[in-house]
Each structure stands twice: as structure tokens, then as C-alpha cells.
Short mmCIF file of C-alpha atoms and ligand atoms in Angstrom, two decimals:
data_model
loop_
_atom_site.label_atom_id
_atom_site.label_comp_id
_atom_site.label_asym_id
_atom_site.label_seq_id
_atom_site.Cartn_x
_atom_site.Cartn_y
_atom_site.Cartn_z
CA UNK A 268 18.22 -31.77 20.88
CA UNK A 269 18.59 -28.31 21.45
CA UNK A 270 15.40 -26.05 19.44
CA UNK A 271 14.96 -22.28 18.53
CA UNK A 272 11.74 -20.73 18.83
CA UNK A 273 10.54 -18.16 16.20
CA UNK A 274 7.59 -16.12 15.71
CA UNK A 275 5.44 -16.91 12.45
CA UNK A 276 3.56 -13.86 11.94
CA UNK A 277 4.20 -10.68 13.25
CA UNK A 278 5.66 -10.96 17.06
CA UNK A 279 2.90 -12.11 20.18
CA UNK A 280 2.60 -14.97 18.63
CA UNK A 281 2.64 -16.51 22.63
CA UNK A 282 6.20 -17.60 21.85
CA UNK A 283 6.84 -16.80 25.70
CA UNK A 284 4.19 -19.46 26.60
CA UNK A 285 5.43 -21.94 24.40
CA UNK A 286 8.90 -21.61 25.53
CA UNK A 287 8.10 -21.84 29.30
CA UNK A 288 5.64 -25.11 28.37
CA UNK A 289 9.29 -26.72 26.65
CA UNK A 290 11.31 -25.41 29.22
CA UNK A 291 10.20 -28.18 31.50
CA UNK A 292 12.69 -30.84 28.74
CA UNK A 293 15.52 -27.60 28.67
CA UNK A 294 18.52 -27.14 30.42
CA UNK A 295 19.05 -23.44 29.47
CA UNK A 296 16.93 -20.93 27.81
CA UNK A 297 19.39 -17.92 25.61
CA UNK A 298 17.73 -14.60 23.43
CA UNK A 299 19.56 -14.01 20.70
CA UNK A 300 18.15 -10.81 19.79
CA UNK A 301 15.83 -7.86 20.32
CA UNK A 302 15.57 -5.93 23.51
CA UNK A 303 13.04 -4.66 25.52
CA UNK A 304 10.61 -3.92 22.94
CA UNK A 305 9.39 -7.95 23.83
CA UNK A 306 7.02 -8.59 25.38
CA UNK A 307 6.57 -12.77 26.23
CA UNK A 308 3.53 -13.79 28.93
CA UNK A 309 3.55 -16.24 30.91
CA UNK A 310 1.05 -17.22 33.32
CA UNK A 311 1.19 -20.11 35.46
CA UNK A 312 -1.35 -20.99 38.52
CA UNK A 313 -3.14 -17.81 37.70
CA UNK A 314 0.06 -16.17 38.42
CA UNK A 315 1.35 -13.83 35.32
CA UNK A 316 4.86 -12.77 34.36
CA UNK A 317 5.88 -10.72 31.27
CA UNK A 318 8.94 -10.87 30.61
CA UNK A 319 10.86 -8.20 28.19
CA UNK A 320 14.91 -8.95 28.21
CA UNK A 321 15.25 -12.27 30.65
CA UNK A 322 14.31 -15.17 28.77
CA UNK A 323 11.12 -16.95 30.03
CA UNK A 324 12.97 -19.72 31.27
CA UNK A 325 13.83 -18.08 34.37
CA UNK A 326 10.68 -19.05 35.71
CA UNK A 327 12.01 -22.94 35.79
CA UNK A 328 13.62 -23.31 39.22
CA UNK A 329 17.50 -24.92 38.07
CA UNK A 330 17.62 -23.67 34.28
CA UNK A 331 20.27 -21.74 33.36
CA UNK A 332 19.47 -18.06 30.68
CA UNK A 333 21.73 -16.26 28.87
CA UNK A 334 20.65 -13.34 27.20
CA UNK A 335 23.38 -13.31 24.09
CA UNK A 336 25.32 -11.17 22.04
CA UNK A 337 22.37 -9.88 19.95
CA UNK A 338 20.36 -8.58 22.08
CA UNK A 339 19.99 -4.74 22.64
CA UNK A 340 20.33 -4.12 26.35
CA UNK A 341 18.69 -1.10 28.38
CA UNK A 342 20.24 -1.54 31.94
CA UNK A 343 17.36 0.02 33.88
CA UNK A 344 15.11 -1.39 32.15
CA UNK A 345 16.99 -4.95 32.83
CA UNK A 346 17.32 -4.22 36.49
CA UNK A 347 13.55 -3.31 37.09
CA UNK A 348 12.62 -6.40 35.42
CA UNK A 349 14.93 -8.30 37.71
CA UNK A 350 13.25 -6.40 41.17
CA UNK A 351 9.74 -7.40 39.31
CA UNK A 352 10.24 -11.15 38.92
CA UNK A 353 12.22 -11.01 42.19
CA UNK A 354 8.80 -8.82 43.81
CA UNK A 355 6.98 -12.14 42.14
CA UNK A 356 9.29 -14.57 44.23
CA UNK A 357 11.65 -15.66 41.30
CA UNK A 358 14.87 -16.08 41.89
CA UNK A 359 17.45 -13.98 39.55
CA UNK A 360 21.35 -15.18 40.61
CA UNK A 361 24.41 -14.33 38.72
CA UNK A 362 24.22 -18.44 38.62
CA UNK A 363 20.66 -18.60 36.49
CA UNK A 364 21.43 -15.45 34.13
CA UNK A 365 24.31 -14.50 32.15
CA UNK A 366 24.99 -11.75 29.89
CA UNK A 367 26.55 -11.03 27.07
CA UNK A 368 30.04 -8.73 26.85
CA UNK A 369 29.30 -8.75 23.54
CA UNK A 370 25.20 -7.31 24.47
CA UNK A 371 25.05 -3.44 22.73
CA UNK A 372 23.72 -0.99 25.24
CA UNK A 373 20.42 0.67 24.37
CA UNK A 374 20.73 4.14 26.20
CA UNK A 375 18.41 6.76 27.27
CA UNK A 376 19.15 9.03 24.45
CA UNK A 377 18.16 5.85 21.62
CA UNK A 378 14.90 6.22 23.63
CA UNK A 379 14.78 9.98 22.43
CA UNK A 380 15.82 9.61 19.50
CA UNK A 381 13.66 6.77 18.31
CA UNK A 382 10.71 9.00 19.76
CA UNK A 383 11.71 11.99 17.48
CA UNK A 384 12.39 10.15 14.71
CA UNK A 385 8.95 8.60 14.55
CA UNK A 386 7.08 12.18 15.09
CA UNK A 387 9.17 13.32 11.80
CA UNK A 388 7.98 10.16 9.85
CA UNK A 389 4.49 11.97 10.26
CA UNK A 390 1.82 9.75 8.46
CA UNK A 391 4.86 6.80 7.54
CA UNK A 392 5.58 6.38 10.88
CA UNK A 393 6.98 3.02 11.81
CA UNK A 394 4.74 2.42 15.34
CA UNK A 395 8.03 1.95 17.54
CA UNK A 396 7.49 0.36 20.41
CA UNK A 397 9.45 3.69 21.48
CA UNK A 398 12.07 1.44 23.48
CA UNK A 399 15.30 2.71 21.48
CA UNK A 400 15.68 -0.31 19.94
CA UNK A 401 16.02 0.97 16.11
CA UNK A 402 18.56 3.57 16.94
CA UNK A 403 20.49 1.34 19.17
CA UNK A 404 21.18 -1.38 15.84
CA UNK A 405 22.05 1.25 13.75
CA UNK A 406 24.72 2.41 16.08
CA UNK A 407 26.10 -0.99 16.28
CA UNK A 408 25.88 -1.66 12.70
CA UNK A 409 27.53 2.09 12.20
CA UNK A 410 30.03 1.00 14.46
CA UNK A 411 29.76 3.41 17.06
CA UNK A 412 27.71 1.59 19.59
CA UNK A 413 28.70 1.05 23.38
CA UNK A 414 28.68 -2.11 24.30
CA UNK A 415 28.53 -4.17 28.20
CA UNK A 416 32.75 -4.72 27.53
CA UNK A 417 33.07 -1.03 27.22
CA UNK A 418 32.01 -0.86 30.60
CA UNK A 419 34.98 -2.68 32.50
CA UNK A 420 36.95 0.60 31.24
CA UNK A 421 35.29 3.57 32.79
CA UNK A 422 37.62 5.55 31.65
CA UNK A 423 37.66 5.38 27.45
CA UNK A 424 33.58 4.35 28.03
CA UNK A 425 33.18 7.85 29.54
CA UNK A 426 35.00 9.60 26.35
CA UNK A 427 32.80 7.46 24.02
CA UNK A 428 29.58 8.55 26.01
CA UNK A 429 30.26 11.36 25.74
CA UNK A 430 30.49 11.93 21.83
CA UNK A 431 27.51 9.92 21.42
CA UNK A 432 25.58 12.19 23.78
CA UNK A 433 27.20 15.18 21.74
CA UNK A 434 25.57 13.75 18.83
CA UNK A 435 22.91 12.65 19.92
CA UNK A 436 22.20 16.48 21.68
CA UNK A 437 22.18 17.96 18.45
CA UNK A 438 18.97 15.36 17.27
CA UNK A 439 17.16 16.07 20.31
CA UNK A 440 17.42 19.89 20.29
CA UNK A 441 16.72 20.48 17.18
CA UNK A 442 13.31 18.40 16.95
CA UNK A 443 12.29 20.10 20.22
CA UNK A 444 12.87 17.22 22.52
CA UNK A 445 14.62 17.22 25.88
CA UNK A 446 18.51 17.13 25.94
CA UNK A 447 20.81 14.00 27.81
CA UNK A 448 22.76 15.32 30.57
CA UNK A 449 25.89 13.57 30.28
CA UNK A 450 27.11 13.91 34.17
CA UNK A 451 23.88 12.22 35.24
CA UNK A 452 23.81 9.34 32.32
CA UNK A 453 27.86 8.52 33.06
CA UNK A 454 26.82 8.46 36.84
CA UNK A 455 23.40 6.04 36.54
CA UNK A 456 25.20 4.03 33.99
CA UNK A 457 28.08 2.64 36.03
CA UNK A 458 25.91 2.59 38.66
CA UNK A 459 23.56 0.41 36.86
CA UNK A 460 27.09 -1.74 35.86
CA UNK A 461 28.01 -2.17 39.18
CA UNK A 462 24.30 -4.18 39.59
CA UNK A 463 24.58 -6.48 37.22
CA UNK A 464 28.32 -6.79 36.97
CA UNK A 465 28.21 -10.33 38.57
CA UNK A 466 25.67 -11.42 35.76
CA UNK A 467 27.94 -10.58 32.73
CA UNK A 468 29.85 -13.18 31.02
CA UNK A 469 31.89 -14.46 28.00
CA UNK A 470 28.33 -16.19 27.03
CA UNK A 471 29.65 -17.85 24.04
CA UNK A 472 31.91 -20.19 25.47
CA UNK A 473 29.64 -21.10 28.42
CA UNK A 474 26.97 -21.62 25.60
CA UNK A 475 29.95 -23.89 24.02
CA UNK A 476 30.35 -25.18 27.72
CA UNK A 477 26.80 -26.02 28.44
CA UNK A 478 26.96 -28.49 25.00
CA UNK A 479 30.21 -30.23 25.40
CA UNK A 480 27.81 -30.85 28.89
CA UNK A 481 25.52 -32.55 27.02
CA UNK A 482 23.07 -29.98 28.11
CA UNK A 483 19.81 -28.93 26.04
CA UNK A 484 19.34 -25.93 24.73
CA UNK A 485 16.11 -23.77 23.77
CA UNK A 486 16.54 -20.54 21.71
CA UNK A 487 13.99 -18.01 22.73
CA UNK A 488 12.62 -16.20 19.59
CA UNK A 489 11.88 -12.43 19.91
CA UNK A 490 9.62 -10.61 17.47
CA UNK A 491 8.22 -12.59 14.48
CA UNK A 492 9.00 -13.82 11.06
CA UNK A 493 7.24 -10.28 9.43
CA UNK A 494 9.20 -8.09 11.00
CA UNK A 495 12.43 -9.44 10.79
CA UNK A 496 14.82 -6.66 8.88
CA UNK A 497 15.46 -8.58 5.74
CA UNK A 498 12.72 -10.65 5.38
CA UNK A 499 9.15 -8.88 6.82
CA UNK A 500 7.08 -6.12 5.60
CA UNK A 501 10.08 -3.53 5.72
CA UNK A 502 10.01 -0.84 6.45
CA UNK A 503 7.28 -1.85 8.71
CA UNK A 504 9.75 -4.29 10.60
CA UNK A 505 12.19 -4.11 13.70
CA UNK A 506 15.76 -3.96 13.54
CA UNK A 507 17.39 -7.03 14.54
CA UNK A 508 16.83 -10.78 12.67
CA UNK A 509 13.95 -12.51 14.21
CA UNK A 510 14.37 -15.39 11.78
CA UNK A 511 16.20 -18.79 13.08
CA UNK A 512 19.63 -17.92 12.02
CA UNK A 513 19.52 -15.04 13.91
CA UNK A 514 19.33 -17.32 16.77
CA UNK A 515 23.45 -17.92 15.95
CA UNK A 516 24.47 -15.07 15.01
CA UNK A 517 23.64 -13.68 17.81
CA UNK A 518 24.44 -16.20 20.91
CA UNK A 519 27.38 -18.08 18.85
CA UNK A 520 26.08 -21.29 18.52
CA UNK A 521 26.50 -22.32 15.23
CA UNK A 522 23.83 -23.62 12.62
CA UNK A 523 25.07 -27.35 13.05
CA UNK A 524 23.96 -27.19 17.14
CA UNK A 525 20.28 -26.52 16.02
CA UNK A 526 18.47 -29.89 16.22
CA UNK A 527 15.26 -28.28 15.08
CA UNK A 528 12.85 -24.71 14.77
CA UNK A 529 9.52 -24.67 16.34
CA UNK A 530 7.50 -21.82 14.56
CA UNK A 531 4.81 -20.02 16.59
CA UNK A 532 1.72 -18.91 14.78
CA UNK A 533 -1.89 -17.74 16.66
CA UNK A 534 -4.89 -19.42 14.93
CA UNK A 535 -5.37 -16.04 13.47
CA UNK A 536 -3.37 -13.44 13.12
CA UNK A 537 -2.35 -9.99 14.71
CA UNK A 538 -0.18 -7.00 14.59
CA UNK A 539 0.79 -4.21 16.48
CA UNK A 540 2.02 -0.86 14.80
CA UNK A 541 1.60 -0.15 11.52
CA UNK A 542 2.62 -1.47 8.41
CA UNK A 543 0.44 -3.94 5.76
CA UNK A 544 -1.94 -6.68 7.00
CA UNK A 545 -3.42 -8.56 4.15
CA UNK A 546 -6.19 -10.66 6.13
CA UNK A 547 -6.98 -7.76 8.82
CA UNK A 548 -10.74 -7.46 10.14
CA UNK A 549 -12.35 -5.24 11.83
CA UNK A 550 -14.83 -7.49 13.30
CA UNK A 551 -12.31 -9.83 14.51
CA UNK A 552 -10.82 -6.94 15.97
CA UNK A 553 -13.64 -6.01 17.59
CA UNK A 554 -14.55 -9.20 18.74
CA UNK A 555 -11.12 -9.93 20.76
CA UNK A 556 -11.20 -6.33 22.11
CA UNK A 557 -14.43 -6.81 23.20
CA UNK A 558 -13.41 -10.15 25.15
CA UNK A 559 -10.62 -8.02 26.58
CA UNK A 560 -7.77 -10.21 24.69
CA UNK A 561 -5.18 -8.75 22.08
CA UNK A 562 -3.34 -5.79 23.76
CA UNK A 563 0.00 -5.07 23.93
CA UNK A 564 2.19 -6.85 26.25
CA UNK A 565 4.68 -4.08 26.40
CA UNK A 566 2.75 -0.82 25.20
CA UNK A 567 -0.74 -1.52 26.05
CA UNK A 568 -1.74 -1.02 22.38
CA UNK A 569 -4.80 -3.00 20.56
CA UNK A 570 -3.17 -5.31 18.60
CA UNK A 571 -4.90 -5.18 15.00
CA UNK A 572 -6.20 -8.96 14.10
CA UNK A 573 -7.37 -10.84 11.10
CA UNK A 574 -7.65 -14.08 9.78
CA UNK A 575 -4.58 -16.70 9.68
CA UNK A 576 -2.47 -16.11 6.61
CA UNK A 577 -1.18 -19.09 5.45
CA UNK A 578 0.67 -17.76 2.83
CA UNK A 579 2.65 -15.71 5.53
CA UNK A 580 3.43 -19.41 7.49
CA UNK A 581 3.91 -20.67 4.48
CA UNK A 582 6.58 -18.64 3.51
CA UNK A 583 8.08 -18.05 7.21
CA UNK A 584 8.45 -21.96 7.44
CA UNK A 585 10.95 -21.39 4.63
CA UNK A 586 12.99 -19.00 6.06
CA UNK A 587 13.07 -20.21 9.39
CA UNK A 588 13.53 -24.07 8.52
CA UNK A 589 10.51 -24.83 10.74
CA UNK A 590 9.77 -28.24 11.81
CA UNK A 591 6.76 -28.13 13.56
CA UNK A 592 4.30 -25.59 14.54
CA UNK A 593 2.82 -24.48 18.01
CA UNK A 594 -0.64 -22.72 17.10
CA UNK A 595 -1.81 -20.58 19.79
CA UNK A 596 -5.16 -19.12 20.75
CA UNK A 597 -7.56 -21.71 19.18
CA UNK A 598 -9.86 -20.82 21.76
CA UNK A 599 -9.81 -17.59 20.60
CA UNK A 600 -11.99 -18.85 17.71
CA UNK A 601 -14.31 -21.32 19.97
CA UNK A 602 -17.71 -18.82 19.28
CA UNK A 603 -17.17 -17.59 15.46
CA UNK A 604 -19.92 -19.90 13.24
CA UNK A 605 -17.87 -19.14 10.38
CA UNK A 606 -13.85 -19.18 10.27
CA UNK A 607 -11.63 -17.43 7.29
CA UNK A 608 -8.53 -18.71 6.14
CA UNK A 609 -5.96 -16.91 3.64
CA UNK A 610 -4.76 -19.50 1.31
CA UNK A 611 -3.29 -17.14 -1.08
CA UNK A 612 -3.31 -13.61 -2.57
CA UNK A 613 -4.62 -11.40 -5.22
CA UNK A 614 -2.00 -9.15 -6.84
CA UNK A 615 -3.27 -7.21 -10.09
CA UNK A 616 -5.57 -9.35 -11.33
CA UNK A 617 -2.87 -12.51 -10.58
CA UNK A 618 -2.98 -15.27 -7.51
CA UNK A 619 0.09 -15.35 -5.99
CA UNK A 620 1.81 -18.06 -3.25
CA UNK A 621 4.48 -16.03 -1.74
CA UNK A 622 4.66 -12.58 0.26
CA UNK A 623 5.46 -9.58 -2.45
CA UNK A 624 8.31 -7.95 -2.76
CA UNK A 625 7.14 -4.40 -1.19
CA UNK A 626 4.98 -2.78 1.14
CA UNK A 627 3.26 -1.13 -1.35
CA UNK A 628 2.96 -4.48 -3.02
CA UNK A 629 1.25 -6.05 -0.04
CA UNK A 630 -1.13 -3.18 0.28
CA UNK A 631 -2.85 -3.95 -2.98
CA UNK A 632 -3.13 -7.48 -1.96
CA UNK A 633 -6.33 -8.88 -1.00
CA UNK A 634 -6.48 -12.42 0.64
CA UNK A 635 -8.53 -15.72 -1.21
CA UNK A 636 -10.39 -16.81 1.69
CA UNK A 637 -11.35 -20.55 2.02
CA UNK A 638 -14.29 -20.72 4.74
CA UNK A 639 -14.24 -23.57 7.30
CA UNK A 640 -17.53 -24.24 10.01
CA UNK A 641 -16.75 -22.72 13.82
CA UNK A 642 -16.87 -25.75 15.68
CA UNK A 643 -19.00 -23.43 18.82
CA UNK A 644 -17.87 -25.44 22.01
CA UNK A 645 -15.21 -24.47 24.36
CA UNK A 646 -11.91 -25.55 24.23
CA UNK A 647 -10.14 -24.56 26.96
CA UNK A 648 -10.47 -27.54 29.48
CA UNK A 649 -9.47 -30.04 26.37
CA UNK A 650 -5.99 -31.25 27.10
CA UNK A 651 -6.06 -34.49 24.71
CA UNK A 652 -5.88 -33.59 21.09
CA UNK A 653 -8.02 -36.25 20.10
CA UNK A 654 -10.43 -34.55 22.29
CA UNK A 655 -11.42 -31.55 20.50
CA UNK A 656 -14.01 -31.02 18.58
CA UNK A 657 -13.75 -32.36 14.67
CA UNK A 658 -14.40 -29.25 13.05
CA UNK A 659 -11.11 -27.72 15.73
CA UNK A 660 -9.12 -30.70 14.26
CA UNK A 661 -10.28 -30.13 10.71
CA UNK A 662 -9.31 -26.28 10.99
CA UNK A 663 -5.91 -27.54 12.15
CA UNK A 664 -5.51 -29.56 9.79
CA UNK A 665 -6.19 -26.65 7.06
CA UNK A 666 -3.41 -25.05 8.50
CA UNK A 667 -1.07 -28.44 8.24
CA UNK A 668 -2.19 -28.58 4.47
CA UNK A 669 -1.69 -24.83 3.35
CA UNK A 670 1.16 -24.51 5.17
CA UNK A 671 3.50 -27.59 4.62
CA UNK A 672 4.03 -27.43 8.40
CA UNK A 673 2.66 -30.37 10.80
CA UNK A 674 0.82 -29.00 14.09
CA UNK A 675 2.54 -30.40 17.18
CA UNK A 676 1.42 -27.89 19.69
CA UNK A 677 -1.97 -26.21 20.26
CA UNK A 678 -2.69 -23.26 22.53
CA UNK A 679 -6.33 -23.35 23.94
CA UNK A 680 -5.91 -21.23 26.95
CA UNK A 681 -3.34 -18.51 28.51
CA UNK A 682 -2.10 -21.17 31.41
CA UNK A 683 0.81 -23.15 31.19
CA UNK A 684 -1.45 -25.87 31.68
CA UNK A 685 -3.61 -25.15 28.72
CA UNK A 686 -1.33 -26.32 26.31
CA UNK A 687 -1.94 -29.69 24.15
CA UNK A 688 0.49 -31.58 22.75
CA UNK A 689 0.06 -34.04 19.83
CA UNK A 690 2.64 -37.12 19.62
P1 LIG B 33 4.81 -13.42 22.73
O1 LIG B 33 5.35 -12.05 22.61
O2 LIG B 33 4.92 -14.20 21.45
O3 LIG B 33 5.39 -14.20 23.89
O4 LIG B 33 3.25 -13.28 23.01
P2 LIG B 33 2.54 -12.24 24.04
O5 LIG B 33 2.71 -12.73 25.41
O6 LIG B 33 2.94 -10.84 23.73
O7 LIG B 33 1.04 -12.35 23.54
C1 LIG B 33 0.36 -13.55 23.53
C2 LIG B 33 -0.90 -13.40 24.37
O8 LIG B 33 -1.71 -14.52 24.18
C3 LIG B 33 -0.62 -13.33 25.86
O9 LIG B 33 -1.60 -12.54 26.47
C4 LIG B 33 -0.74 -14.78 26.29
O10 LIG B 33 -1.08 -14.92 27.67
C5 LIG B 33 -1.87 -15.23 25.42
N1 LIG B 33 -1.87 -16.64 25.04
C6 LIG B 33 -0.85 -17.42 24.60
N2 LIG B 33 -1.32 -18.62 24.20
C7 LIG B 33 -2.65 -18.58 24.38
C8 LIG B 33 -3.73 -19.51 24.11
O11 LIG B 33 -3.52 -20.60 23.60
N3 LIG B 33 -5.00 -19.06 24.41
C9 LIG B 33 -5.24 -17.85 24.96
N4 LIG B 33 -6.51 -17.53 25.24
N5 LIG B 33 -4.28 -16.97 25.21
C10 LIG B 33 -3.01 -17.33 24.91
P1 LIG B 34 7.35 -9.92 20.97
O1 LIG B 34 8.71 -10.53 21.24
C1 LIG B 34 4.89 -7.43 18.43
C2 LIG B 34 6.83 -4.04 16.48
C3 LIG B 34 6.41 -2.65 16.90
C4 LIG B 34 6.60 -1.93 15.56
C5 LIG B 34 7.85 -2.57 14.99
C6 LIG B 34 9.14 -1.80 15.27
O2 LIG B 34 6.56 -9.61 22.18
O3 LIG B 34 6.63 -10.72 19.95
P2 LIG B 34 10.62 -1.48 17.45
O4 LIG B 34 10.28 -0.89 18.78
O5 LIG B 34 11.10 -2.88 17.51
O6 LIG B 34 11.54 -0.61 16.62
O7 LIG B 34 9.21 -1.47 16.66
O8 LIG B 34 7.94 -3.85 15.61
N1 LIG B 34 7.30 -4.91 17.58
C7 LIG B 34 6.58 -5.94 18.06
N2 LIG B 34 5.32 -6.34 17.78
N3 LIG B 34 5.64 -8.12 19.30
C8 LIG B 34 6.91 -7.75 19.58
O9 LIG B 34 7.72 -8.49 20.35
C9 LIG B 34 7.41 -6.58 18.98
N4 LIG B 34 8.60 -5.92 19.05
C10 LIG B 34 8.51 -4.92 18.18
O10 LIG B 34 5.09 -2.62 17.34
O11 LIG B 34 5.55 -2.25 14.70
MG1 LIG B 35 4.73 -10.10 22.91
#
């Protein structure tokens, strides 16, 4: 049965764990969107990987990873991510990763841009993750974008460059920052081609290829439910669709090849950047700082945390279609006496069951909290659901009842190992 993976909440959910714990039953591992702005951990034998573009199946000795269509592509940053893993001992082959033709490029002048365009937003800035990634989409949904075809003609891509750089100039100057040098970029660019040249592929018919196989495929979610373009906290969202159908749209496997959608959710929640955050708490915040967890994979940054949301899981098991739910980071919550859980929102007076409308709207929100007892023992060497703690179980299965979504998978550790499943 092949399965995408999607983030419930708001992206680092520990969707990259998740996906390298089903791996092990996968044939091949595809993104379907995003770009470098992911960040997915994985660590293994006390050895970690993050992995930004290169889906975290690579780690599997024999699967097969495509990074599709949908993605946003920086080619340096791709090809320093392939000397990392291979610095780690992985093996990256034109045989174990394929990309996209179809893959827009994310160039150093998105980068800029996406940098000046948050200074000007001033106070309603966004919180990039200053990767490109925004401006990137909105050349490809303009129309204008470069793309890893484009490259096979060096010829019309260096006339296209070169308006986009013209353009693109003019942005940079004016807010002050520094200016692309064309010469240089159309030099480093092929030469960054010529690298991965042997990885790039018509991915959509070896996709089609790898099912008329018989082979199983996993769908490697990027970014989470709430900041998905049409359906999270916009305009506090990224720019691609990190909901399950944009799992087709962007590798070209169609809906009726999805045999189900494993949602990702922590046992709390977090956020990095800005943008709304109904159940946020500054204790909890504290309190994972203070154990060293909740920092940015890719930018370092504190993650802000709060309580779980169900009416955020609620809703994102909607959209998504989600069968079953991995819930990550229990342990997270193995020394709090006292555990919050959003079961629903107050909006002017009213209780509401679904995410409003606005960002405005979620602002004047404030969560109704059901308390649940901290169950106080550690979790992390439990490996047999049955085997945690009652109150751990009863918590769960809070999040089974306001959610409408069983709990198949529980996350009490960062290892590969510390992963439970329940049959
Ligand atoms: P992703 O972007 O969804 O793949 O998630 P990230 O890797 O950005 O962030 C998740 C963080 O939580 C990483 O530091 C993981 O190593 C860590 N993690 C994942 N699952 C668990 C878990 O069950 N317990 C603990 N303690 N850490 C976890
Ligand atoms: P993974 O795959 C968490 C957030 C940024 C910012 C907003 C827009 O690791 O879960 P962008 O650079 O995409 O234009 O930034 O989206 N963001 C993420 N937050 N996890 C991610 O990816 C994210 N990718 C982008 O912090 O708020
Ligand atoms: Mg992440």
C-alpha cells in the first residue's frame, strides 16, 4: 500500500523520523514539495542526519528517492547535502535518487529577494526560513520560473537568466541589498548541472514504473497542515501545498495510488516564525528550551510551543484524509504533573470546532483547556504500548477522542528505535 506522510500542526512535527521508522516496509521514498526550508531528523545509533531536499529514505541501504516535480530546488544547497550524507558514509548514486525535470530552480537571487522582502514587511513579517522558497513559487506560478529541463539548453537558459537577474537587480538595489552577478551565477549554475546531471530524470513515469513493479511507495510530507498555502494560518504559511494532495500534484501519482495518509502531530504543539498560536505557553516554552529540545532544524531558531490543539488535528485530519496518527515527543511531557489539552476555541463570546477563517480571527481565539494528570515516569525505554504508563495511554487516548483520528504510532524518544507501534 503505498502512504503519504503529512505534518498535523505546523511543520517539525518529526515527520522525518517517522518516515525513516516506515521506510524499513518501503520500496521508494518521493517529496512532493517544499525545498530546502525542511528540515527532517533522523538519528539512528546515536548517529544524526538532517536532511533538507533528499528524502529521509536515503538512509535505507536499497530504497530508491525521488525528489518530484514540486519541489523547489537550490542546486548548491542539494549538492552540499549530498557531500554531508556522503561525509556521514551514505551512499548518494544516480541509482538511489532521481530528480525531477519538472523540479523549479530556487536561485541565489530568490534567496535575496525573500530576505528583502521580509525586512520591508517590518512588524508583519512572515519569519522566512530565508531559503528563497516564497519567491521561487511565485515565479513558477507567474510563469517565469527556470526549471532543471531548462538546463539541457544552455543556450535559451542563459537568455532567461539573464532577464530574471535583470529583474531581480532592480529589487535588490533598490532595498539596499547586494546585486547577482550574472557571469558568475550562469557559470556556478551549469557547473552545479553538470553534478547532478546523472541524478535527473523523467520522475513521473519511473514513479508510474516503480507501481506497475508492484513496488511500495511512501510520500514524504514537508511542512505541516498550518502552513499549507490554502489551508493554514495564511499569511503566516509557506508557499507550496503541504496537505496530502499535494503529494500528487506534485510527483504525478494520482489520488487513486494513495492507499492511505499517516498524519504527524507532537504531543504538544510548536511553531517556528510567526504567525497565530492559539494554545502557545510560555512555560512550556521554557521548559523544552531549558531541556535543550525545540530548535530549529534548519535555522537554529526556538521553536515557540504550547499545548496540543486538537481542534487544529481535528480539522487537518479532514483535509489531509488521515488514517492514522503518529504522535511524537510523548516523552517530552514525561515530568509535567499537570497536562493541557485544546479541545476547542473561544471566538467572541462563542465555542467554536473548526480553525477561523483569518489570522486576525485566530488571534482573538483563546483555547478551552481540558486538564489530564502527568503520568511522571519516563518513557523512553517503553517499546510495548501496553507498557506505558495508564495516565500516557489515557492522554492518548484524549487525543483519539477529540480528534476522530486512532493513534498507531507513538514517539517516546529521538532514535529510530524509540518508536512504538500499536497493532
Ligand atoms: P520534521 O521536520 O517533521 O522531520 O521534524 P524535525 O526533525 O524538524 O523536528 C523534530 C525533532 O523532534 C527532532 O529534533 C527529532 O529528533 C525529535 N523527535 C522526533 N520524534 C521524537 C520523539 O518521539 N521524542 C523526542 N524526544 N524527540 C523526537
Ligand atoms: P519541516 O519540513 C517548520 C515556516 C517558516 C515560516 C514559514 C514560511 O522541517 O517541518 P518559508 O521559508 O517556507 O517561506 O517560511 O514556514 N517553515 C517551517 N516551519 N518546519 C518546516 O519544515 C518549515 N518550513 C517552513 O518558519 O514560518
Ligand atoms: Mg523540521
Amino acid at each position: 500500500m503505498n502512504t503519504v506522510i503529512v505534518g498535523a500542526q505546523w511543520g517539525d512535527e518529526g515527520k522525518g523520523k517517522i518516515v525513516d521508522y516506515l521506510t524499513e516496509k518501503t520500496d521508494v521514498v518521493i517529496r512532493a514539495q517544499g525545498g530546502n526550508n525542511a528540515g527532517h531528523t533522523v538519528i539512528n545509533d546515536g548517529k544524526k542526519y538532517v536532511l533538507h531536499l533528499i528524502p529521509s529514505g536515503i538512509l535505507w541501504p536499497g530504497k530508491s528517492c525521488i525528489i518530484g516535480n514540486g519541489v523547489v530546488l537550490d542546486l548548491f544547497s542539494l549538492i552540499e547535502e549530498i557531500n554531508t550524507l556522503r561525509s556521514q558514509g551514505i551512499l548518494v548514486t544516480p541509482e538511489n535518487l532521481a530528480i525531477s525535470e519538472g523540479a523549479h530552480l530556487v536561485m541565489p537571487y530568490h534567496r535575496g529577494l525573500d530576505s528583502s522582502k521580509e525586512s520591508s514587511r517590518g512588524n508583519g513579517k512572515i519569519g522566512t526560513t530565508g531559503r528563497g522558497i516564497g519567491p521561487a513559487y511565485a515565479d513558477k506560478i507567474e510563469r517565469t520560473g527556470l526549471r532543471v529541463a531548462d538546463l539541457d539548453d544552455p543556450e535559451a537558459f542563459a537568455e532567461k537568466l539573464a532577464l530574471k537577474v535583470e529583474e531581480a537587480n532592480l529589487t535588490l538595489e533598490a532595498t539596499g541589498a547586494p546585486k547577482i552577478d550574472l557571469e558568475v551565477l550562469g557559470r556556478e549554475i551549469l557547473e552545479a548541472a553538470e553534478t547532478l546531471r546523472p541524478h535527473f530524470a523523467n520522475t513521473v513515469a519511473l514513479a508510474h514504473q516503480y507501481i506497475a513493479d508492484g513496488k511500495r511507495l511512501l510520500f514524504e510530507g514537508a511542512q505541516g497542515t498550518y502552513l499549507d498555502i490554502d489551508h493554514g494560518t495564511y499569511p503566516f504559511v509557506t508557499s507550496s501545498n503541504t496537505t496530502s494532495g499535494g503529494a500528487c500534484t506534485g510527483s504525478g501519482v494520482p489520488p487513486k495510488h494513495v492507499g492511505q495518509v499517516v498524519g504527524v502531530a507532537k504531543a504538544y504543539t510548536t511553531r517556528v516564525g510567526e504567525g497565530p498560536f492559539v494554545t502557545e505557553n510560555q512555560e512550556l516554552s521554557d521548559h523544552f528550551h531549558g531541556m535543550g529540545r525545540e530548535f530549529g532544524a534548519t535555522t537554529g531558531r526556538a521553536r515557540r510551543c504550547g499545548w496540543f490543539d486538537a481542534v487544529l488535528v481535528r480539522y487537518a485530519g479532514m483535509v489531509n484524509g488521515i488514517d492514522q496518527l503518529a504522535v511524537t515527543n510523548l516523552d517530552g511531557l514525561d515530568t509535567l504533573p499537570v497536562i493541557r489539552l485544546c479541545v476547542a476555541y473561544e471566538l467572541n463570546g462563542k465555542r467554536i470546532e473548526f480553525p477561523p477563517a483569518t489570522s486576525r480571527l485566530f488571534d482573538a481565539c483563546t483555547p478551552v483547556y481540558e486538564e489530564i494528570e502527568g503520568w511522571l515516569s519516563d518513557t523512553t525505554e517503553i517499546r510495548d504500548y501496553d507498557a506505558l504508563p495508564e495516565k500516557a495511554r489515557a492522554y492518548l487516548d484524549r487525543i483519539t477522542a477529540t480528534t476522530a483520528l486512532p493513534v498507531r504510532i507513538v514517539g517516546v524518544g529521538p532514535d529510530r528505535s524509540q518508536t512504538i507501534f500499536r497493532a
